[in-house]
């Protein structure tokens, strides 16, 4: 059998790695990847938008800190399959169901890291800013948030990577991005589809992690200067 | 909430609990698979992490394994296993996939626990003439215990929670009640299965938290009011 024939028949032979699969199903793979990316991005962004006020509330009113942390940890304990199923009566079979579940999971990591980042801001920096006449809003935006950024970004990276992995479970209701291809591949014992979609998932997570690391470097130029200065 | 009432009816109907696909059988499968996976993962991860922590090497490994574990979807791993000859090996695909996911938190927490033991205490123990094995058993292990337990706890909860996903590739466990409900468009059963799976995860979390409180050597030492070697962990807890 020539290599050309072998390449053409890898679909028929159900090989794990199959160039013909990539060629003929490129559109399907692209669509699934795009769905995966937007579900993840929307979930993490909403998670961030919810986690910030929660973290600020927990900081401003220490009485809220325990319940906020306890509740978000409790949510994290609930199995993803159960979480999506419990949301079914509310959202029906929609992407909003998957996004809501993923938002709830991301809160645990995000709230924890934002609180830790804000708590680690040196008191002197806060005092100096107050002495210079900074109000609470400007203090938060221009002093505390930039100093808390490394911890916040660390949380954001963890949340993003685990959200990309969890999105696959959305295949339960047919809204799992690449997870749908994995699900379909298992049902039809289609090896190339399962392996390709799984590898794409992991690559997506690695790419998102690197992208966020790059964004963190750009947003905190002072940390690089300090590190360089420390080296001398 | 009509769905909740229907789910309650499902849960309180005896016939849903008995038989091959009944809730008791699924619960048994779930506990068996989770227990086996956690036991194997502990047997692999803990000796390795404690040894690496004792000799003070392999920190990068412990952290990287943990990060990589987070990026790999358990659903994908299960799906890949189901396309190999493993699919005919009973619960093996689920158990192996769960072991892979329990190892990272166990490894990282046990390693970090060992490394966070106060170096001054270890040096003092060495100075008193303790051998490597004695330092490990009498100093490092008791002091690393809280983080070690945290790792086992989070791994156990994660394993029990993740075991539900096995149903998505046709393996057993409580998740099967959920997926079976989806296949028959029975929302009440889906919600009932979800309540069972979530309840079990919360129960395991609560039980382990309680066990942790009872078994912590520092707390035990505090209760027996510091005698001999037990005083050391307490001193650390107070610091």
PDB file of N, CA, C and O in Angstrom, chain A residues 21 28-40 81 84 98 102 163-188 190 193-202 204, chain B residues 71-80 83 165 168-169:
ATOM      1  N   UNK A  21      -8.607  13.392   8.588  1.00  0.00           N
ATOM      2  CA  UNK A  21      -9.646  13.894   9.490  1.00  0.00           C
ATOM      3  C   UNK A  21      -9.510  15.407   9.656  1.00  0.00           C
ATOM      4  O   UNK A  21     -10.487  16.148   9.561  1.00  0.00           O
ATOM      5  N   UNK A  28     -15.618  21.852  11.210  1.00  0.00           N
ATOM      6  CA  UNK A  28     -16.234  21.375  12.453  1.00  0.00           C
ATOM      7  C   UNK A  28     -15.329  21.668  13.655  1.00  0.00           C
ATOM      8  O   UNK A  28     -15.782  22.133  14.692  1.00  0.00           O
ATOM      9  N   UNK A  29     -14.016  21.383  13.466  1.00  0.00           N
ATOM     10  CA  UNK A  29     -13.052  21.610  14.550  1.00  0.00           C
ATOM     11  C   UNK A  29     -12.955  23.094  14.887  1.00  0.00           C
ATOM     12  O   UNK A  29     -12.917  23.476  16.062  1.00  0.00           O
ATOM     13  N   UNK A  30     -12.935  23.942  13.851  1.00  0.00           N
ATOM     14  CA  UNK A  30     -12.833  25.383  14.091  1.00  0.00           C
ATOM     15  C   UNK A  30     -14.060  25.881  14.846  1.00  0.00           C
ATOM     16  O   UNK A  30     -13.937  26.616  15.833  1.00  0.00           O
ATOM     17  N   UNK A  31     -15.244  25.447  14.393  1.00  0.00           N
ATOM     18  CA  UNK A  31     -16.476  25.894  15.064  1.00  0.00           C
ATOM     19  C   UNK A  31     -16.474  25.482  16.533  1.00  0.00           C
ATOM     20  O   UNK A  31     -16.814  26.284  17.411  1.00  0.00           O
ATOM     21  N   UNK A  32     -16.085  24.218  16.805  1.00  0.00           N
ATOM     22  CA  UNK A  32     -16.089  23.733  18.184  1.00  0.00           C
ATOM     23  C   UNK A  32     -15.086  24.520  19.025  1.00  0.00           C
ATOM     24  O   UNK A  32     -15.364  24.878  20.177  1.00  0.00           O
ATOM     25  N   UNK A  33     -13.914  24.803  18.441  1.00  0.00           N
ATOM     26  CA  UNK A  33     -12.893  25.554  19.182  1.00  0.00           C
ATOM     27  C   UNK A  33     -13.400  26.952  19.509  1.00  0.00           C
ATOM     28  O   UNK A  33     -13.234  27.447  20.627  1.00  0.00           O
ATOM     29  N   UNK A  34     -14.040  27.594  18.507  1.00  0.00           N
ATOM     30  CA  UNK A  34     -14.551  28.950  18.737  1.00  0.00           C
ATOM     31  C   UNK A  34     -15.608  28.930  19.842  1.00  0.00           C
ATOM     32  O   UNK A  34     -15.601  29.761  20.753  1.00  0.00           O
ATOM     33  N   UNK A  35     -16.513  27.927  19.787  1.00  0.00           N
ATOM     34  CA  UNK A  35     -17.537  27.835  20.845  1.00  0.00           C
ATOM     35  C   UNK A  35     -16.871  27.648  22.206  1.00  0.00           C
ATOM     36  O   UNK A  35     -17.239  28.294  23.189  1.00  0.00           O
ATOM     37  N   UNK A  36     -15.859  26.794  22.233  1.00  0.00           N
ATOM     38  CA  UNK A  36     -15.130  26.525  23.485  1.00  0.00           C
ATOM     39  C   UNK A  36     -14.526  27.817  24.034  1.00  0.00           C
ATOM     40  O   UNK A  36     -14.640  28.109  25.225  1.00  0.00           O
ATOM     41  N   UNK A  37     -13.891  28.585  23.138  1.00  0.00           N
ATOM     42  CA  UNK A  37     -13.215  29.813  23.574  1.00  0.00           C
ATOM     43  C   UNK A  37     -14.230  30.819  24.100  1.00  0.00           C
ATOM     44  O   UNK A  37     -14.026  31.410  25.166  1.00  0.00           O
ATOM     45  N   UNK A  38     -15.338  31.011  23.382  1.00  0.00           N
ATOM     46  CA  UNK A  38     -16.258  32.050  23.865  1.00  0.00           C
ATOM     47  C   UNK A  38     -16.976  31.640  25.145  1.00  0.00           C
ATOM     48  O   UNK A  38     -17.207  32.473  26.030  1.00  0.00           O
ATOM     49  N   UNK A  39     -17.308  30.366  25.271  1.00  0.00           N
ATOM     50  CA  UNK A  39     -17.941  29.935  26.530  1.00  0.00           C
ATOM     51  C   UNK A  39     -16.986  30.177  27.698  1.00  0.00           C
ATOM     52  O   UNK A  39     -17.361  30.731  28.736  1.00  0.00           O
ATOM     53  N   UNK A  40     -15.704  29.809  27.509  1.00  0.00           N
ATOM     54  CA  UNK A  40     -14.715  30.018  28.559  1.00  0.00           C
ATOM     55  C   UNK A  40     -14.529  31.496  28.867  1.00  0.00           C
ATOM     56  O   UNK A  40     -14.555  31.914  30.024  1.00  0.00           O
ATOM     57  N   UNK A  81     -21.162  17.736  36.806  1.00  0.00           N
ATOM     58  CA  UNK A  81     -22.318  17.111  36.158  1.00  0.00           C
ATOM     59  C   UNK A  81     -23.594  17.427  36.948  1.00  0.00           C
ATOM     60  O   UNK A  81     -24.653  17.723  36.378  1.00  0.00           O
ATOM     61  N   UNK A  84     -24.534  21.277  36.517  1.00  0.00           N
ATOM     62  CA  UNK A  84     -25.225  21.549  35.255  1.00  0.00           C
ATOM     63  C   UNK A  84     -26.650  20.989  35.290  1.00  0.00           C
ATOM     64  O   UNK A  84     -27.583  21.601  34.785  1.00  0.00           O
ATOM     65  N   UNK A  98     -24.394  26.314  30.888  1.00  0.00           N
ATOM     66  CA  UNK A  98     -22.981  25.965  31.038  1.00  0.00           C
ATOM     67  C   UNK A  98     -22.207  27.161  31.592  1.00  0.00           C
ATOM     68  O   UNK A  98     -21.412  27.033  32.519  1.00  0.00           O
ATOM     69  N   UNK A 102     -20.057  27.398  35.089  1.00  0.00           N
ATOM     70  CA  UNK A 102     -18.625  27.699  35.064  1.00  0.00           C
ATOM     71  C   UNK A 102     -18.307  28.961  35.869  1.00  0.00           C
ATOM     72  O   UNK A 102     -17.271  29.031  36.530  1.00  0.00           O
ATOM     73  N   UNK A 163     -11.391  26.309  33.824  1.00  0.00           N
ATOM     74  CA  UNK A 163     -12.657  26.509  33.106  1.00  0.00           C
ATOM     75  C   UNK A 163     -12.587  25.879  31.713  1.00  0.00           C
ATOM     76  O   UNK A 163     -13.552  25.254  31.266  1.00  0.00           O
ATOM     77  N   UNK A 164     -11.447  26.010  31.039  1.00  0.00           N
ATOM     78  CA  UNK A 164     -11.300  25.406  29.709  1.00  0.00           C
ATOM     79  C   UNK A 164     -11.496  23.896  29.813  1.00  0.00           C
ATOM     80  O   UNK A 164     -12.184  23.286  28.986  1.00  0.00           O
ATOM     81  N   UNK A 165     -10.920  23.280  30.860  1.00  0.00           N
ATOM     82  CA  UNK A 165     -11.069  21.832  31.031  1.00  0.00           C
ATOM     83  C   UNK A 165     -12.519  21.475  31.360  1.00  0.00           C
ATOM     84  O   UNK A 165     -13.079  20.520  30.827  1.00  0.00           O
ATOM     85  N   UNK A 166     -13.163  22.281  32.215  1.00  0.00           N
ATOM     86  CA  UNK A 166     -14.528  21.972  32.665  1.00  0.00           C
ATOM     87  C   UNK A 166     -15.572  22.181  31.577  1.00  0.00           C
ATOM     88  O   UNK A 166     -16.624  21.549  31.596  1.00  0.00           O
ATOM     89  N   UNK A 167     -15.283  23.094  30.645  1.00  0.00           N
ATOM     90  CA  UNK A 167     -16.240  23.376  29.574  1.00  0.00           C
ATOM     91  C   UNK A 167     -16.630  22.097  28.839  1.00  0.00           C
ATOM     92  O   UNK A 167     -17.777  21.953  28.393  1.00  0.00           O
ATOM     93  N   UNK A 168     -15.695  21.128  28.762  1.00  0.00           N
ATOM     94  CA  UNK A 168     -15.977  19.877  28.042  1.00  0.00           C
ATOM     95  C   UNK A 168     -17.197  19.157  28.621  1.00  0.00           C
ATOM     96  O   UNK A 168     -17.910  18.473  27.892  1.00  0.00           O
ATOM     97  N   UNK A 169     -17.429  19.315  29.937  1.00  0.00           N
ATOM     98  CA  UNK A 169     -18.557  18.614  30.568  1.00  0.00           C
ATOM     99  C   UNK A 169     -19.886  19.164  30.044  1.00  0.00           C
ATOM    100  O   UNK A 169     -20.923  18.503  30.131  1.00  0.00           O
ATOM    101  N   UNK A 170     -19.854  20.369  29.463  1.00  0.00           N
ATOM    102  CA  UNK A 170     -21.054  20.945  28.856  1.00  0.00           C
ATOM    103  C   UNK A 170     -21.611  20.068  27.743  1.00  0.00           C
ATOM    104  O   UNK A 170     -22.748  20.242  27.309  1.00  0.00           O
ATOM    105  N   UNK A 171     -20.794  19.103  27.283  1.00  0.00           N
ATOM    106  CA  UNK A 171     -21.257  18.151  26.259  1.00  0.00           C
ATOM    107  C   UNK A 171     -22.507  17.411  26.729  1.00  0.00           C
ATOM    108  O   UNK A 171     -23.269  16.902  25.915  1.00  0.00           O
ATOM    109  N   UNK A 172     -22.705  17.378  28.054  1.00  0.00           N
ATOM    110  CA  UNK A 172     -23.897  16.754  28.628  1.00  0.00           C
ATOM    111  C   UNK A 172     -25.157  17.301  27.962  1.00  0.00           C
ATOM    112  O   UNK A 172     -26.107  16.564  27.700  1.00  0.00           O
ATOM    113  N   UNK A 173     -25.167  18.621  27.693  1.00  0.00           N
ATOM    114  CA  UNK A 173     -26.343  19.222  27.059  1.00  0.00           C
ATOM    115  C   UNK A 173     -26.017  19.694  25.640  1.00  0.00           C
ATOM    116  O   UNK A 173     -26.730  20.516  25.079  1.00  0.00           O
ATOM    117  N   UNK A 174     -24.902  19.200  25.093  1.00  0.00           N
ATOM    118  CA  UNK A 174     -24.550  19.564  23.719  1.00  0.00           C
ATOM    119  C   UNK A 174     -24.006  20.966  23.568  1.00  0.00           C
ATOM    120  O   UNK A 174     -24.013  21.534  22.479  1.00  0.00           O
ATOM    121  N   UNK A 175     -23.524  21.562  24.679  1.00  0.00           N
ATOM    122  CA  UNK A 175     -22.913  22.901  24.614  1.00  0.00           C
ATOM    123  C   UNK A 175     -21.541  22.859  25.269  1.00  0.00           C
ATOM    124  O   UNK A 175     -21.257  23.621  26.188  1.00  0.00           O
ATOM    125  N   UNK A 176     -20.720  21.943  24.822  1.00  0.00           N
ATOM    126  CA  UNK A 176     -19.416  21.775  25.464  1.00  0.00           C
ATOM    127  C   UNK A 176     -18.242  22.116  24.582  1.00  0.00           C
ATOM    128  O   UNK A 176     -17.118  21.728  24.877  1.00  0.00           O
ATOM    129  N   UNK A 177     -18.454  22.853  23.477  1.00  0.00           N
ATOM    130  CA  UNK A 177     -17.348  23.182  22.582  1.00  0.00           C
ATOM    131  C   UNK A 177     -16.674  21.909  22.089  1.00  0.00           C
ATOM    132  O   UNK A 177     -17.320  21.037  21.516  1.00  0.00           O
ATOM    133  N   UNK A 178     -15.369  21.803  22.348  1.00  0.00           N
ATOM    134  CA  UNK A 178     -14.629  20.617  21.921  1.00  0.00           C
ATOM    135  C   UNK A 178     -15.144  19.365  22.632  1.00  0.00           C
ATOM    136  O   UNK A 178     -14.990  18.259  22.127  1.00  0.00           O
ATOM    137  N   UNK A 179     -15.756  19.539  23.802  1.00  0.00           N
ATOM    138  CA  UNK A 179     -16.326  18.406  24.527  1.00  0.00           C
ATOM    139  C   UNK A 179     -17.408  17.703  23.719  1.00  0.00           C
ATOM    140  O   UNK A 179     -17.559  16.481  23.796  1.00  0.00           O
ATOM    141  N   UNK A 180     -18.150  18.466  22.906  1.00  0.00           N
ATOM    142  CA  UNK A 180     -19.182  17.851  22.056  1.00  0.00           C
ATOM    143  C   UNK A 180     -18.550  16.863  21.075  1.00  0.00           C
ATOM    144  O   UNK A 180     -19.104  15.796  20.822  1.00  0.00           O
ATOM    145  N   UNK A 181     -17.385  17.267  20.518  1.00  0.00           N
ATOM    146  CA  UNK A 181     -16.692  16.375  19.576  1.00  0.00           C
ATOM    147  C   UNK A 181     -16.188  15.129  20.288  1.00  0.00           C
ATOM    148  O   UNK A 181     -16.232  14.025  19.748  1.00  0.00           O
ATOM    149  N   UNK A 182     -15.697  15.308  21.548  1.00  0.00           N
ATOM    150  CA  UNK A 182     -15.218  14.154  22.319  1.00  0.00           C
ATOM    151  C   UNK A 182     -16.389  13.218  22.585  1.00  0.00           C
ATOM    152  O   UNK A 182     -16.302  12.002  22.382  1.00  0.00           O
ATOM    153  N   UNK A 183     -17.519  13.795  23.007  1.00  0.00           N
ATOM    154  CA  UNK A 183     -18.720  13.012  23.315  1.00  0.00           C
ATOM    155  C   UNK A 183     -19.164  12.221  22.084  1.00  0.00           C
ATOM    156  O   UNK A 183     -19.375  11.010  22.146  1.00  0.00           O
ATOM    157  N   UNK A 184     -19.277  12.933  20.970  1.00  0.00           N
ATOM    158  CA  UNK A 184     -19.695  12.301  19.724  1.00  0.00           C
ATOM    159  C   UNK A 184     -18.700  11.213  19.313  1.00  0.00           C
ATOM    160  O   UNK A 184     -19.098  10.128  18.874  1.00  0.00           O
ATOM    161  N   UNK A 185     -17.409  11.483  19.486  1.00  0.00           N
ATOM    162  CA  UNK A 185     -16.373  10.521  19.117  1.00  0.00           C
ATOM    163  C   UNK A 185     -16.441   9.249  19.945  1.00  0.00           C
ATOM    164  O   UNK A 185     -16.196   8.156  19.438  1.00  0.00           O
ATOM    165  N   UNK A 186     -16.788   9.383  21.230  1.00  0.00           N
ATOM    166  CA  UNK A 186     -16.904   8.189  22.082  1.00  0.00           C
ATOM    167  C   UNK A 186     -18.094   7.342  21.639  1.00  0.00           C
ATOM    168  O   UNK A 186     -17.995   6.123  21.531  1.00  0.00           O
ATOM    169  N   UNK A 187     -19.214   8.012  21.363  1.00  0.00           N
ATOM    170  CA  UNK A 187     -20.421   7.277  20.963  1.00  0.00           C
ATOM    171  C   UNK A 187     -20.178   6.484  19.682  1.00  0.00           C
ATOM    172  O   UNK A 187     -20.712   5.389  19.507  1.00  0.00           O
ATOM    173  N   UNK A 188     -19.390   7.079  18.751  1.00  0.00           N
ATOM    174  CA  UNK A 188     -19.190   6.437  17.445  1.00  0.00           C
ATOM    175  C   UNK A 188     -17.821   5.761  17.352  1.00  0.00           C
ATOM    176  O   UNK A 188     -17.398   5.390  16.264  1.00  0.00           O
ATOM    177  N   UNK A 190     -14.813   6.931  17.351  1.00  0.00           N
ATOM    178  CA  UNK A 190     -14.044   7.648  16.337  1.00  0.00           C
ATOM    179  C   UNK A 190     -12.774   8.168  17.012  1.00  0.00           C
ATOM    180  O   UNK A 190     -12.773   9.227  17.638  1.00  0.00           O
ATOM    181  N   UNK A 193     -11.120  11.726  16.167  1.00  0.00           N
ATOM    182  CA  UNK A 193     -11.898  12.876  16.649  1.00  0.00           C
ATOM    183  C   UNK A 193     -11.684  13.090  18.151  1.00  0.00           C
ATOM    184  O   UNK A 193     -11.467  14.215  18.596  1.00  0.00           O
ATOM    185  N   UNK A 194     -11.716  12.012  18.927  1.00  0.00           N
ATOM    186  CA  UNK A 194     -11.539  12.145  20.375  1.00  0.00           C
ATOM    187  C   UNK A 194     -10.138  12.668  20.691  1.00  0.00           C
ATOM    188  O   UNK A 194      -9.978  13.602  21.478  1.00  0.00           O
ATOM    189  N   UNK A 195      -9.120  12.083  20.055  1.00  0.00           N
ATOM    190  CA  UNK A 195      -7.747  12.506  20.357  1.00  0.00           C
ATOM    191  C   UNK A 195      -7.513  13.950  19.920  1.00  0.00           C
ATOM    192  O   UNK A 195      -6.967  14.752  20.684  1.00  0.00           O
ATOM    193  N   UNK A 196      -7.967  14.307  18.705  1.00  0.00           N
ATOM    194  CA  UNK A 196      -7.737  15.665  18.208  1.00  0.00           C
ATOM    195  C   UNK A 196      -8.417  16.693  19.109  1.00  0.00           C
ATOM    196  O   UNK A 196      -7.796  17.690  19.499  1.00  0.00           O
ATOM    197  N   UNK A 197      -9.674  16.454  19.463  1.00  0.00           N
ATOM    198  CA  UNK A 197     -10.399  17.411  20.304  1.00  0.00           C
ATOM    199  C   UNK A 197      -9.753  17.506  21.684  1.00  0.00           C
ATOM    200  O   UNK A 197      -9.652  18.598  22.255  1.00  0.00           O
ATOM    201  N   UNK A 198      -9.296  16.375  22.246  1.00  0.00           N
ATOM    202  CA  UNK A 198      -8.660  16.398  23.565  1.00  0.00           C
ATOM    203  C   UNK A 198      -7.360  17.201  23.532  1.00  0.00           C
ATOM    204  O   UNK A 198      -7.109  18.025  24.411  1.00  0.00           O
ATOM    205  N   UNK A 199      -6.555  16.947  22.486  1.00  0.00           N
ATOM    206  CA  UNK A 199      -5.281  17.664  22.375  1.00  0.00           C
ATOM    207  C   UNK A 199      -5.539  19.163  22.195  1.00  0.00           C
ATOM    208  O   UNK A 199      -4.872  20.000  22.813  1.00  0.00           O
ATOM    209  N   UNK A 200      -6.543  19.513  21.381  1.00  0.00           N
ATOM    210  CA  UNK A 200      -6.875  20.926  21.183  1.00  0.00           C
ATOM    211  C   UNK A 200      -7.247  21.584  22.508  1.00  0.00           C
ATOM    212  O   UNK A 200      -6.882  22.729  22.779  1.00  0.00           O
ATOM    213  N   UNK A 201      -7.990  20.861  23.348  1.00  0.00           N
ATOM    214  CA  UNK A 201      -8.386  21.377  24.666  1.00  0.00           C
ATOM    215  C   UNK A 201      -7.169  21.743  25.496  1.00  0.00           C
ATOM    216  O   UNK A 201      -7.088  22.824  26.081  1.00  0.00           O
ATOM    217  N   UNK A 202      -6.208  20.818  25.552  1.00  0.00           N
ATOM    218  CA  UNK A 202      -5.016  21.053  26.366  1.00  0.00           C
ATOM    219  C   UNK A 202      -4.193  22.193  25.770  1.00  0.00           C
ATOM    220  O   UNK A 202      -3.686  23.049  26.502  1.00  0.00           O
ATOM    221  N   UNK A 204      -5.346  24.674  24.054  1.00  0.00           N
ATOM    222  CA  UNK A 204      -6.095  25.900  24.345  1.00  0.00           C
ATOM    223  C   UNK A 204      -5.768  26.390  25.753  1.00  0.00           C
ATOM    224  O   UNK A 204      -5.540  27.588  25.978  1.00  0.00           O
TER     225      UNK A 204
ATOM    226  N   UNK B  71      -5.073  21.350  33.669  1.00  0.00           N
ATOM    227  CA  UNK B  71      -5.353  21.678  32.269  1.00  0.00           C
ATOM    228  C   UNK B  71      -5.975  20.518  31.499  1.00  0.00           C
ATOM    229  O   UNK B  71      -6.560  20.732  30.452  1.00  0.00           O
ATOM    230  N   UNK B  72      -5.839  19.301  32.018  1.00  0.00           N
ATOM    231  CA  UNK B  72      -6.306  18.136  31.254  1.00  0.00           C
ATOM    232  C   UNK B  72      -7.725  17.763  31.686  1.00  0.00           C
ATOM    233  O   UNK B  72      -7.959  17.443  32.841  1.00  0.00           O
ATOM    234  N   UNK B  73      -8.699  17.835  30.748  1.00  0.00           N
ATOM    235  CA  UNK B  73     -10.083  17.521  31.122  1.00  0.00           C
ATOM    236  C   UNK B  73     -10.239  16.032  31.432  1.00  0.00           C
ATOM    237  O   UNK B  73      -9.794  15.189  30.653  1.00  0.00           O
ATOM    238  N   UNK B  74     -10.839  15.722  32.555  1.00  0.00           N
ATOM    239  CA  UNK B  74     -11.028  14.325  32.949  1.00  0.00           C
ATOM    240  C   UNK B  74     -11.939  13.612  31.951  1.00  0.00           C
ATOM    241  O   UNK B  74     -11.775  12.433  31.671  1.00  0.00           O
ATOM    242  N   UNK B  75     -12.875  14.361  31.390  1.00  0.00           N
ATOM    243  CA  UNK B  75     -13.791  13.798  30.390  1.00  0.00           C
ATOM    244  C   UNK B  75     -12.996  13.297  29.176  1.00  0.00           C
ATOM    245  O   UNK B  75     -13.253  12.209  28.653  1.00  0.00           O
ATOM    246  N   UNK B  76     -11.989  14.083  28.749  1.00  0.00           N
ATOM    247  CA  UNK B  76     -11.173  13.688  27.601  1.00  0.00           C
ATOM    248  C   UNK B  76     -10.381  12.426  27.924  1.00  0.00           C
ATOM    249  O   UNK B  76     -10.295  11.511  27.100  1.00  0.00           O
ATOM    250  N   UNK B  77      -9.813  12.367  29.137  1.00  0.00           N
ATOM    251  CA  UNK B  77      -9.025  11.194  29.518  1.00  0.00           C
ATOM    252  C   UNK B  77      -9.913   9.947  29.528  1.00  0.00           C
ATOM    253  O   UNK B  77      -9.544   8.897  29.004  1.00  0.00           O
ATOM    254  N   UNK B  78     -11.095  10.075  30.115  1.00  0.00           N
ATOM    255  CA  UNK B  78     -12.035   8.954  30.145  1.00  0.00           C
ATOM    256  C   UNK B  78     -12.407   8.515  28.735  1.00  0.00           C
ATOM    257  O   UNK B  78     -12.440   7.324  28.426  1.00  0.00           O
ATOM    258  N   UNK B  79     -12.668   9.505  27.878  1.00  0.00           N
ATOM    259  CA  UNK B  79     -13.066   9.196  26.505  1.00  0.00           C
ATOM    260  C   UNK B  79     -11.947   8.443  25.788  1.00  0.00           C
ATOM    261  O   UNK B  79     -12.200   7.461  25.087  1.00  0.00           O
ATOM    262  N   UNK B  80     -10.705   8.897  25.991  1.00  0.00           N
ATOM    263  CA  UNK B  80      -9.574   8.228  25.339  1.00  0.00           C
ATOM    264  C   UNK B  80      -9.443   6.792  25.839  1.00  0.00           C
ATOM    265  O   UNK B  80      -9.222   5.874  25.056  1.00  0.00           O
ATOM    266  N   UNK B  83     -11.697   4.197  24.290  1.00  0.00           N
ATOM    267  CA  UNK B  83     -11.420   3.771  22.918  1.00  0.00           C
ATOM    268  C   UNK B  83     -10.228   2.820  22.862  1.00  0.00           C
ATOM    269  O   UNK B  83      -9.751   2.465  21.804  1.00  0.00           O
ATOM    270  N   UNK B 165     -18.542  12.101  36.354  1.00  0.00           N
ATOM    271  CA  UNK B 165     -18.314  12.314  34.917  1.00  0.00           C
ATOM    272  C   UNK B 165     -18.172  10.983  34.182  1.00  0.00           C
ATOM    273  O   UNK B 165     -18.429  10.904  32.978  1.00  0.00           O
ATOM    274  N   UNK B 168     -20.648   9.844  31.646  1.00  0.00           N
ATOM    275  CA  UNK B 168     -20.742  10.427  30.302  1.00  0.00           C
ATOM    276  C   UNK B 168     -20.121   9.523  29.246  1.00  0.00           C
ATOM    277  O   UNK B 168     -20.369   9.695  28.056  1.00  0.00           O
ATOM    278  N   UNK B 169     -19.257   8.584  29.669  1.00  0.00           N
ATOM    279  CA  UNK B 169     -18.720   7.628  28.706  1.00  0.00           C
ATOM    280  C   UNK B 169     -19.288   6.228  28.976  1.00  0.00           C
ATOM    281  O   UNK B 169     -18.738   5.234  28.533  1.00  0.00           O
TER     282      UNK B 169
END
